[in-house]
Amino acid sequence: MGFSQELRRKADGIYQAIFDHPFVRGIAEGRLQKEQLIHYVKQDFEYLNAYMRIYGIAISKCQTREEIALFNQQIDFILNSEIHPHHNFCRVAGVKFEDLQGFPLAPSAHHYIRHMLTVAHEGSLGEIYAVLLPCPWTYLEIGKKLLEEVQPTPEHPYYEWITFYGQRAGGVTEKFMRALDQWAETANAAERQRMTEHFLQSCQLEYLFWDMAYRLEDWPVAVPVLQL
């Protein structure tokens, strides 16, 4: 069993909780409130902006062109392809994607982004692979499970979302897994432990991201927006 598969086994309970989360079940059943979809897109837009910045930090730690190309390809993917599932949610909610950009981060999204940025700045390239991997991996497994369970037709409100993520086999998940496995082969015990902790915390934060969107999570005390 490779290192990445060991991590997946340790995180199995978190993955199952994500599969069972009411937001994910709402995608499967076509039952989500407009406000939940809007909150998700607002937060995920900012999350993916941060994700690309973390790719940039990772590039600064790469030693080969192949490593650089992997992160560069993923920046292009987010900029030009991963907007499609956002458009699906926006269409169902009856809003424009462009109107949901530039909003403040909710607590869970803020925590998740700071977690990844801290690892990116302070950790090795292997630690960056570990902290990033749960995002594409959980989405791939959610998409595949929903494709098998729902077998959606184009009439399903979230057909595009489910097929987009469910058909991503051979994509970044597998590439990050291979890169992480290779890195772990020469990592010492302390670094392997750090990679394990980063991976598991990102899995927990993936769950919290869904929960944040479902509950319309916001900061507990409202503060006035200062006009410059």
XYZ file of N, CA, C and O in Angstrom, residues 54-199:
584
model
N -1.378 29.025 -3.576
C -0.591 27.949 -2.967
C 0.165 27.184 -4.043
O 1.324 26.796 -3.844
N -0.442 26.984 -5.196
C 0.288 26.388 -6.321
C 1.518 27.230 -6.668
O 2.586 26.696 -6.980
N 1.355 28.550 -6.618
C 2.479 29.421 -6.916
C 3.610 29.251 -5.915
O 4.795 29.235 -6.290
N 3.262 29.134 -4.641
C 4.282 28.887 -3.614
C 4.952 27.544 -3.870
O 6.178 27.415 -3.742
N 4.148 26.547 -4.243
C 4.701 25.220 -4.525
C 5.704 25.279 -5.675
O 6.759 24.636 -5.625
N 5.384 26.053 -6.711
C 6.296 26.175 -7.851
C 7.653 26.705 -7.394
O 8.704 26.269 -7.885
N 7.651 27.611 -6.424
C 8.923 28.169 -5.945
C 9.779 27.122 -5.248
O 10.982 27.338 -5.056
N 9.169 25.992 -4.873
C 9.912 24.930 -4.184
C 10.205 23.736 -5.092
O 10.793 22.748 -4.648
N 9.794 23.822 -6.351
C 10.013 22.719 -7.285
C 11.467 22.686 -7.754
O 12.118 23.724 -7.870
N 11.919 21.478 -8.068
C 13.277 21.275 -8.554
C 13.326 20.905 -10.039
O 14.384 20.993 -10.660
N 12.217 20.458 -10.594
C 12.212 20.007 -11.981
C 11.103 20.698 -12.761
O 10.123 21.190 -12.191
N 11.259 20.708 -14.073
C 10.216 21.278 -14.932
C 8.935 20.463 -14.869
O 7.839 21.015 -15.014
N 9.076 19.156 -14.658
C 7.884 18.303 -14.555
C 7.051 18.711 -13.342
O 5.809 18.765 -13.421
N 7.715 18.988 -12.236
C 6.992 19.430 -11.038
C 6.328 20.776 -11.283
O 5.152 20.984 -10.933
N 7.058 21.684 -11.904
C 6.488 22.999 -12.207
C 5.284 22.872 -13.127
O 4.246 23.524 -12.928
N 5.400 22.005 -14.138
C 4.314 21.841 -15.108
C 3.039 21.345 -14.432
O 1.932 21.765 -14.806
N 3.172 20.460 -13.442
C 1.991 19.929 -12.753
C 1.196 21.059 -12.114
O -0.032 21.157 -12.301
N 1.861 21.923 -11.375
C 1.152 23.016 -10.708
C 0.662 24.062 -11.706
O -0.428 24.625 -11.545
N 1.441 24.317 -12.741
C 1.025 25.275 -13.758
C -0.242 24.799 -14.469
O -1.160 25.588 -14.735
N -0.309 23.498 -14.758
C -1.504 22.932 -15.399
C -2.728 23.090 -14.509
O -3.835 23.362 -14.997
N -2.540 22.937 -13.209
C -3.680 23.031 -12.300
C -4.160 24.468 -12.128
O -5.355 24.711 -11.930
N -3.255 25.426 -12.214
C -3.685 26.828 -12.201
C -4.576 27.093 -13.416
O -5.643 27.709 -13.310
N -4.165 26.611 -14.573
C -4.956 26.777 -15.790
C -6.312 26.091 -15.660
O -7.342 26.627 -16.097
N -6.320 24.907 -15.031
C -7.574 24.168 -14.849
C -8.564 24.971 -14.005
O -9.749 25.091 -14.355
N -8.088 25.537 -12.904
C -8.988 26.310 -12.046
C -9.497 27.548 -12.773
O -10.692 27.875 -12.713
N -8.608 28.226 -13.472
C -9.001 29.464 -14.157
C -10.002 29.221 -15.273
O -10.919 30.024 -15.488
N -9.846 28.112 -15.993
C -10.607 27.934 -17.231
C -11.588 26.763 -17.245
O -12.415 26.702 -18.156
N -11.515 25.868 -16.268
C -12.411 24.713 -16.287
C -13.278 24.607 -15.037
O -14.461 24.280 -15.128
N -12.704 24.887 -13.857
C -13.461 24.635 -12.631
C -14.524 25.693 -12.369
O -15.218 25.635 -11.364
N -14.672 26.643 -13.260
C -15.791 27.579 -13.146
C -17.105 26.931 -13.592
O -18.188 27.405 -13.241
N -17.030 25.828 -14.351
C -18.259 25.227 -14.889
C -19.207 24.716 -13.805
O -20.410 24.986 -13.874
N -18.742 23.983 -12.788
C -19.683 23.584 -11.738
C -20.230 24.767 -10.962
O -21.378 24.722 -10.489
N -19.473 25.847 -10.832
C -20.000 27.051 -10.202
C -21.161 27.613 -11.028
O -22.185 28.036 -10.469
N -20.992 27.618 -12.337
C -22.067 28.114 -13.202
C -23.325 27.261 -13.058
O -24.446 27.781 -13.133
N -23.169 25.962 -12.854
C -24.312 25.075 -12.651
C -25.090 25.505 -11.403
O -26.325 25.679 -11.434
N -24.378 25.712 -10.294
C -25.039 26.139 -9.064
C -25.694 27.502 -9.241
O -26.820 27.737 -8.767
N -25.010 28.406 -9.919
C -25.568 29.748 -10.119
C -26.831 29.708 -10.968
O -27.801 30.430 -10.697
N -26.830 28.868 -11.988
C -27.999 28.762 -12.852
C -29.203 28.251 -12.061
O -30.324 28.772 -12.209
N -28.991 27.251 -11.215
C -30.094 26.733 -10.400
C -30.573 27.798 -9.419
O -31.778 27.934 -9.172
N -29.634 28.563 -8.857
C -29.997 29.595 -7.889
C -30.565 30.848 -8.539
O -31.118 31.717 -7.847
N -30.403 30.971 -9.859
C -30.937 32.130 -10.561
C -30.128 33.401 -10.355
O -30.687 34.504 -10.298
N -28.799 33.240 -10.233
C -27.926 34.384 -10.028
C -26.780 34.334 -11.026
O -26.523 33.298 -11.636
N -26.073 35.459 -11.171
C -24.915 35.515 -12.046
C -23.652 35.179 -11.265
O -23.443 35.676 -10.157
N -22.801 34.355 -11.869
C -21.539 33.976 -11.248
C -20.700 35.205 -10.907
O -20.095 35.292 -9.834
N -20.710 36.191 -11.800
C -19.900 37.387 -11.596
C -20.356 38.201 -10.384
O -19.575 38.993 -9.842
N -21.607 38.019 -9.970
C -22.126 38.770 -8.827
C -21.778 38.126 -7.491
O -22.111 38.687 -6.431
N -21.130 36.966 -7.515
C -20.825 36.242 -6.270
C -19.330 36.243 -5.974
O -18.831 35.377 -5.263
N -18.624 37.205 -6.496
C -17.164 37.256 -6.341
C -16.753 38.423 -5.447
O -17.376 39.481 -5.472
N -15.698 38.183 -4.654
C -15.151 39.251 -3.832
C -15.775 39.395 -2.461
O -15.676 40.459 -1.845
N -16.397 38.326 -1.948
C -17.047 38.393 -0.640
C -16.102 37.911 0.461
O -15.185 37.120 0.211
N -16.329 38.362 1.704
C -15.456 37.944 2.812
C -15.551 36.438 3.053
O -16.578 35.804 2.787
N -14.483 35.900 3.591
C -14.462 34.477 3.928
C -15.239 34.210 5.208
O -15.122 34.951 6.192
N -16.011 33.137 5.193
C -16.648 32.643 6.409
C -15.583 31.951 7.270
O -14.504 31.604 6.787
N -15.862 31.721 8.566
C -14.840 31.166 9.451
C -14.198 29.876 8.971
O -12.967 29.746 9.003
N -14.982 28.904 8.520
C -14.400 27.621 8.115
C -13.543 27.756 6.870
O -12.477 27.136 6.763
N -13.994 28.555 5.915
C -13.195 28.773 4.707
C -11.908 29.511 5.055
O -10.825 29.201 4.532
N -12.000 30.478 5.947
C -10.823 31.218 6.386
C -9.818 30.275 7.044
O -8.608 30.326 6.753
N -10.294 29.411 7.910
C -9.428 28.442 8.594
C -8.735 27.521 7.589
O -7.517 27.289 7.675
N -9.503 27.016 6.652
C -8.969 26.073 5.663
C -7.857 26.736 4.839
O -6.768 26.167 4.648
N -8.114 27.939 4.364
C -7.124 28.631 3.539
C -5.857 28.924 4.338
O -4.731 28.714 3.858
N -6.012 29.384 5.578
C -4.836 29.685 6.393
C -4.052 28.418 6.715
O -2.819 28.444 6.775
N -4.745 27.321 6.916
C -4.084 26.025 7.136
C -3.196 25.677 5.946
O -2.010 25.353 6.110
N -3.721 25.783 4.741
C -2.940 25.431 3.557
C -1.802 26.415 3.317
O -0.693 26.013 2.952
N -2.062 27.696 3.509
C -1.017 28.696 3.292
C 0.135 28.517 4.285
O 1.306 28.681 3.918
N -0.185 28.188 5.524
C 0.864 27.968 6.516
C 1.747 26.797 6.117
O 2.983 26.885 6.164
N 1.133 25.700 5.703
C 1.911 24.539 5.275
C 2.739 24.887 4.038
O 3.912 24.500 3.931
N 2.152 25.622 3.104
C 2.866 25.975 1.872
C 4.100 26.811 2.167
O 5.166 26.603 1.582
N 3.974 27.759 3.078
C 5.103 28.633 3.398
C 6.157 27.920 4.244
O 7.359 28.140 4.055
N 5.721 27.075 5.177
C 6.642 26.509 6.157
C 7.092 25.083 5.839
O 8.115 24.641 6.363
N 6.351 24.390 5.001
C 6.623 22.974 4.790
C 7.389 22.682 3.512
O 7.718 23.568 2.719
N 7.656 21.405 3.323
C 8.341 20.917 2.120
C 7.343 20.767 0.977
O 6.122 20.890 1.170
N 7.842 20.463 -0.197
C 6.955 20.203 -1.329
C 6.074 18.992 -1.042
O 4.894 18.977 -1.408
N 6.625 17.980 -0.373
C 5.818 16.817 -0.010
C 4.676 17.185 0.915
O 3.561 16.662 0.786
N 4.920 18.086 1.845
C 3.858 18.535 2.745
C 2.785 19.305 1.979
O 1.589 19.232 2.304
N 3.203 20.041 0.955
C 2.225 20.763 0.134
C 1.339 19.774 -0.622
O 0.116 19.948 -0.690
N 1.932 18.728 -1.196
C 1.108 17.705 -1.846
C 0.076 17.154 -0.857
O -1.097 16.964 -1.202
N 0.509 16.882 0.356
C -0.378 16.271 1.351
C -1.518 17.200 1.744
O -2.664 16.758 1.901
N -1.219 18.495 1.908
C -2.260 19.416 2.353
C -3.256 19.725 1.238
O -4.433 20.025 1.499
N -2.814 19.637 -0.024
C -3.691 19.945 -1.162
C -4.535 18.759 -1.608
O -5.636 18.936 -2.140
N -4.038 17.554 -1.413
C -4.651 16.365 -2.010
C -6.103 16.107 -1.599
O -6.909 15.685 -2.447
N -6.510 16.330 -0.349
C -7.906 16.015 0.004
C -8.953 16.749 -0.820
O -10.047 16.214 -1.030
N -8.658 17.960 -1.276
C -9.660 18.703 -2.043
C -10.043 17.965 -3.333
O -11.206 17.589 -3.508
N -9.109 17.718 -4.254
C -9.523 17.002 -5.462
C -9.942 15.566 -5.195
O -10.838 15.049 -5.884
N -9.343 14.921 -4.201
C -9.653 13.511 -3.948
C -11.068 13.332 -3.424
O -11.815 12.461 -3.872
N -11.495 14.163 -2.460
C -12.863 14.032 -1.952
C -13.880 14.363 -3.036
O -14.910 13.692 -3.157
N -13.598 15.385 -3.850
C -14.542 15.749 -4.909
C -14.639 14.647 -5.956
O -15.736 14.357 -6.467
N -13.522 14.018 -6.286
C -13.551 12.913 -7.242
C -14.422 11.783 -6.716
O -15.270 11.241 -7.442
N -14.236 11.427 -5.453
C -15.011 10.311 -4.898
C -16.480 10.673 -4.742
O -17.364 9.832 -4.968
N -16.781 11.918 -4.365
C -18.186 12.351 -4.307
C -18.815 12.229 -5.696
O -19.911 11.671 -5.847
N -18.128 12.763 -6.688
C -18.679 12.719 -8.045
C -18.910 11.308 -8.532
O -19.964 11.005 -9.122
N -17.946 10.415 -8.306
C -18.082 9.024 -8.749
C -19.236 8.332 -8.035
O -20.014 7.596 -8.657
N -19.358 8.561 -6.714
C -20.446 7.934 -5.956
C -21.803 8.422 -6.441
O -22.745 7.639 -6.585
N -21.904 9.732 -6.709
C -23.190 10.270 -7.158
C -23.520 9.820 -8.578
O -24.692 9.600 -8.905
N -22.503 9.694 -9.426
C -22.746 9.167 -10.771
C -23.330 7.766 -10.697
O -24.289 7.440 -11.407
N -22.763 6.926 -9.846
C -23.224 5.541 -9.725
C -24.595 5.475 -9.069
O -25.463 4.704 -9.492
N -24.796 6.287 -8.034
C -26.043 6.229 -7.280
C -27.208 6.863 -8.032
O -28.284 6.272 -8.153
N -26.980 8.072 -8.530
C -28.062 8.863 -9.119
C -28.253 8.554 -10.594
O -29.378 8.602 -11.099
N -27.139 8.228 -11.281
C -27.165 8.058 -12.733
C -27.947 9.213 -13.369
O -28.969 9.010 -14.037
N -27.445 10.438 -13.141
C -28.234 11.609 -13.536
C -28.373 11.751 -15.043
O -27.465 11.428 -15.805
N -29.520 12.230 -15.434
C -29.757 12.633 -16.820
C -29.607 14.150 -16.885
O -29.543 14.828 -15.851
N -29.535 14.713 -18.085
C -29.406 16.172 -18.190
C -30.532 16.953 -17.501
O -30.378 18.151 -17.250
N -31.642 16.289 -17.184
C -32.734 16.973 -16.506
C -32.458 17.170 -15.016
O -33.125 17.971 -14.355
N -31.505 16.429 -14.478
C -31.166 16.587 -13.057
C -30.579 17.988 -12.862
O -29.734 18.424 -13.640
N -31.009 18.728 -11.821
C -30.530 20.110 -11.662
C -29.020 20.230 -11.506
O -28.433 21.255 -11.875
N -28.376 19.175 -10.988
C -26.929 19.236 -10.779
C -26.191 18.229 -11.654
O -25.116 17.754 -11.302
N -26.746 17.956 -12.803
C -26.127 17.020 -13.752
C -24.706 17.453 -14.109
O -23.780 16.631 -14.094
N -24.521 18.721 -14.420
C -23.197 19.196 -14.830
C -22.191 19.074 -13.688
O -21.041 18.695 -13.905
N -22.610 19.412 -12.494
C -21.719 19.332 -11.332
C -21.278 17.884 -11.099
O -20.084 17.603 -10.940
N -22.245 16.977 -11.085
C -21.939 15.572 -10.803
C -21.032 14.981 -11.876
O -20.049 14.302 -11.574
N -21.342 15.233 -13.135
C -20.531 14.647 -14.205
C -19.145 15.294 -14.269
O -18.155 14.617 -14.561
N -19.057 16.586 -13.967
C -17.761 17.264 -13.998
C -16.791 16.604 -13.027
O -15.654 16.281 -13.388
N -17.239 16.402 -11.793
C -16.333 15.830 -10.796
C -16.268 14.304 -10.865
O -15.228 13.718 -10.549
N -17.337 13.678 -11.270
C -17.348 12.216 -11.320
C -16.529 11.617 -12.440
O -16.177 10.431 -12.396
N -16.205 12.405 -13.444
C -15.449 11.909 -14.596
C -14.026 12.442 -14.628
O -13.411 12.508 -15.689
N -13.462 12.759 -13.460
C -12.135 13.346 -13.408
C -11.033 12.309 -13.204
O -9.909 12.652 -12.813
N -11.321 11.023 -13.430
C -10.305 9.979 -13.280
C -9.104 10.299 -14.161
O -9.250 10.745 -15.296
N -7.910 10.059 -13.615
C -6.690 10.347 -14.351
C -6.238 11.783 -14.253
O -5.262 12.175 -14.880
N -6.926 12.567 -13.424
C -6.605 13.982 -13.301
C -5.637 14.267 -12.176
O -4.767 13.462 -11.836
N -5.825 15.430 -11.540
C -4.864 15.905 -10.549
C -4.791 14.991 -9.335
O -3.728 14.880 -8.704
N -5.886 14.329 -8.976
C -5.841 13.448 -7.809
C -4.769 12.390 -7.968
O -3.910 12.208 -7.100
N -4.805 11.683 -9.093
C -3.819 10.629 -9.325
C -2.405 11.192 -9.431
O -1.444 10.584 -8.941
N -2.262 12.368 -10.030
C -0.930 12.977 -10.163
C -0.362 13.362 -8.800
O 0.822 13.135 -8.515
N -1.203 13.943 -7.958
C -0.742 14.304 -6.611
C -0.445 13.052 -5.786
O 0.495 13.044 -4.987
N -1.249 12.024 -5.947
C -0.999 10.772 -5.219
C 0.368 10.204 -5.580
O 1.144 9.816 -4.695
N 0.656 10.147 -6.868
C 1.959 9.617 -7.297
C 3.103 10.476 -6.772
O 4.130 9.961 -6.301
N 2.935 11.790 -6.848
C 3.991 12.687 -6.379
C 4.197 12.533 -4.870
O 5.339 12.519 -4.389
N 3.104 12.412 -4.129
C 3.204 12.247 -2.686
C 3.849 10.907 -2.328
O 4.697 10.836 -1.431
N 3.470 9.856 -3.026
C 4.063 8.538 -2.773
C 5.570 8.562 -3.022
O 6.351 7.990 -2.247
N 5.983 9.200 -4.104
C 7.410 9.284 -4.409
C 8.153 10.086 -3.344
O 9.257 9.718 -2.929
N 7.555 11.176 -2.902
C 8.201 11.996 -1.886
C 8.331 11.215 -0.575
O 9.369 11.292 0.102
N 7.286 10.480 -0.219
C 7.277 9.759 1.052
C 8.339 8.667 1.107
O 8.769 8.274 2.197
N 8.762 8.166 -0.053
C 9.753 7.095 -0.084
C 11.076 7.524 0.550
O 11.777 6.689 1.131
N 11.429 8.791 0.449
C 12.700 9.263 1.002
C 12.514 10.189 2.200
O 13.506 10.668 2.764
N 11.257 10.450 2.591
C 11.003 11.329 3.735
C 11.313 10.596 5.035
O 11.103 9.382 5.147
N 11.787 11.320 6.036
C 12.017 10.694 7.333
C 10.698 10.576 8.098
O 9.658 11.073 7.652
N 10.746 9.941 9.246
C 9.526 9.666 10.004
C 8.814 10.944 10.428
O 7.579 11.020 10.409
N 9.592 11.960 10.802
C 8.978 13.207 11.250
C 8.212 13.893 10.123
O 7.101 14.411 10.326
N 8.785 13.897 8.919
C 8.096 14.535 7.799
C 6.867 13.728 7.401
O 5.818 14.304 7.085
N 6.968 12.418 7.416
C 5.796 11.593 7.101
C 4.669 11.854 8.100
O 3.489 11.890 7.726
N 5.028 12.069 9.362
C 4.011 12.376 10.363
C 3.366 13.725 10.076
O 2.147 13.878 10.188
N 4.176 14.704 9.696
C 3.617 16.018 9.363
C 2.694 15.914 8.147
O 1.613 16.528 8.125
N 3.100 15.167 7.130
C 2.256 15.007 5.941
C 0.938 14.348 6.305
O -0.123 14.722 5.793
N 0.993 13.368 7.204
C -0.229 12.708 7.659
C -1.152 13.695 8.361
O -2.364 13.753 8.091
N -0.597 14.501 9.252
C -1.407 15.481 9.984
C -2.007 16.518 9.046
O -3.187 16.884 9.194
N -1.223 16.991 8.080
C -1.756 17.977 7.128
C -2.911 17.392 6.323
O -3.930 18.054 6.112
N -2.726 16.170 5.860
C -3.755 15.516 5.042
C -5.045 15.352 5.835
O -6.138 15.699 5.345
